[in-house]
C-alpha atoms as one frame of an Amber mdcrd trajectory, in Angstrom:
protein
 138.568  11.310 102.804 135.994   9.283 104.716 135.790  11.952 107.408 134.570
  14.479 104.858 131.990  11.969 103.611 130.591  11.368 107.090 130.601  15.089
 107.842 128.541  15.707 104.699 126.204  12.836 105.562 125.579  14.189 109.071
 124.674  17.701 107.958 121.002  18.400 108.523 118.706  20.939 106.974 118.091
  22.020 103.439 120.728  23.859 101.525 119.855  27.512 100.940 121.259  27.165
  97.421 118.909  24.262  96.676 115.958  26.158  98.097 116.767  29.271  96.082
 117.189  27.266  92.849 113.821  25.560  93.330 112.186  28.868  94.270 113.587
  30.816  91.305 112.842  27.956  88.904 109.293  27.748  90.204 108.702  31.477
  89.887 110.086  31.594  86.336 108.083  28.517  85.265 104.910  29.891  86.843
 105.359  33.343  85.295 106.148  32.126  81.795 103.485  29.394  81.962 100.768
  31.860  82.916 101.964  34.225  80.180 101.679  31.473  77.569  98.448  29.976
  78.913  96.528  33.262  79.028  98.278  34.767  75.983  99.442  37.860  77.830
 100.617  40.521  75.338 100.035  38.129  72.436 103.055  35.955  73.173 101.386
  32.717  72.112  99.818  33.995  68.909 103.044  35.693  67.762 105.076  32.551
  68.462 102.539  30.365  66.630 102.646  32.713  63.629 106.475  32.636  63.566
 106.436  28.816  63.649 103.839  28.704  60.883 105.817  31.187  58.757 109.074
  29.287  59.269 107.390  26.027  58.237 105.904  27.679  55.137 109.325  29.070
  54.172 110.952  25.676  54.587 108.266  24.020  52.489 108.554  26.743  49.818
 112.292  26.087  49.411 111.503  22.470  48.544 108.953  23.540  45.926 105.799
  22.674  47.872 103.498  25.640  48.114 101.207  24.365  50.870 102.467  24.881
  54.389 102.790  21.970  56.727  99.795  21.425  58.991 101.684  21.179  62.252
 100.119  20.951  65.684 103.141  22.802  67.074 102.077  25.946  65.227  98.628
  26.029  66.833  98.039  28.628  69.550  95.957  26.095  71.489  98.903  23.716
  71.724 101.169  26.493  73.022  98.527  27.510  75.555  98.356  23.891  76.728
 102.148  23.873  77.148 101.844  27.104  79.124  99.308  25.518  81.452 101.640
  22.556  81.999 104.514  24.938  82.692 102.414  26.849  85.230 101.517  23.602
  87.021 105.198  22.601  87.064 106.072  25.992  88.559 103.468  25.545  91.279
 104.876  22.086  92.064 108.383  23.509  92.320 107.173  26.199  94.706 105.382
  23.527  96.732 108.576  21.464  96.899 110.483  24.558  98.022 107.981  25.154
 100.811 108.082  21.510 101.890 111.896  21.422 101.934 112.024  24.667 103.879
 109.683  23.344 106.578 111.166  19.861 106.714 114.697  21.284 106.675
């Protein structure tokens, strides 16, 4: 049992699986973040409208006719989240590059 532990501890280099997970995660986060941040094909405005409509329906079932003023239903908030997601994707791609070269 200890031989397997020391063999795993002595292995050098980055795992190709780890690199591919970071790379694919970074690409997906970057792509979806840019789509949300720049409202490509109206993704952000449609999502904000669905959230606003769902909140209004929930409030209408309780007898309150005014919808809830929620920051989560604002397109600006979703664009901000998209920008954060794009930055996170860039950081993941940077980590992938660093692990590949340090590997």
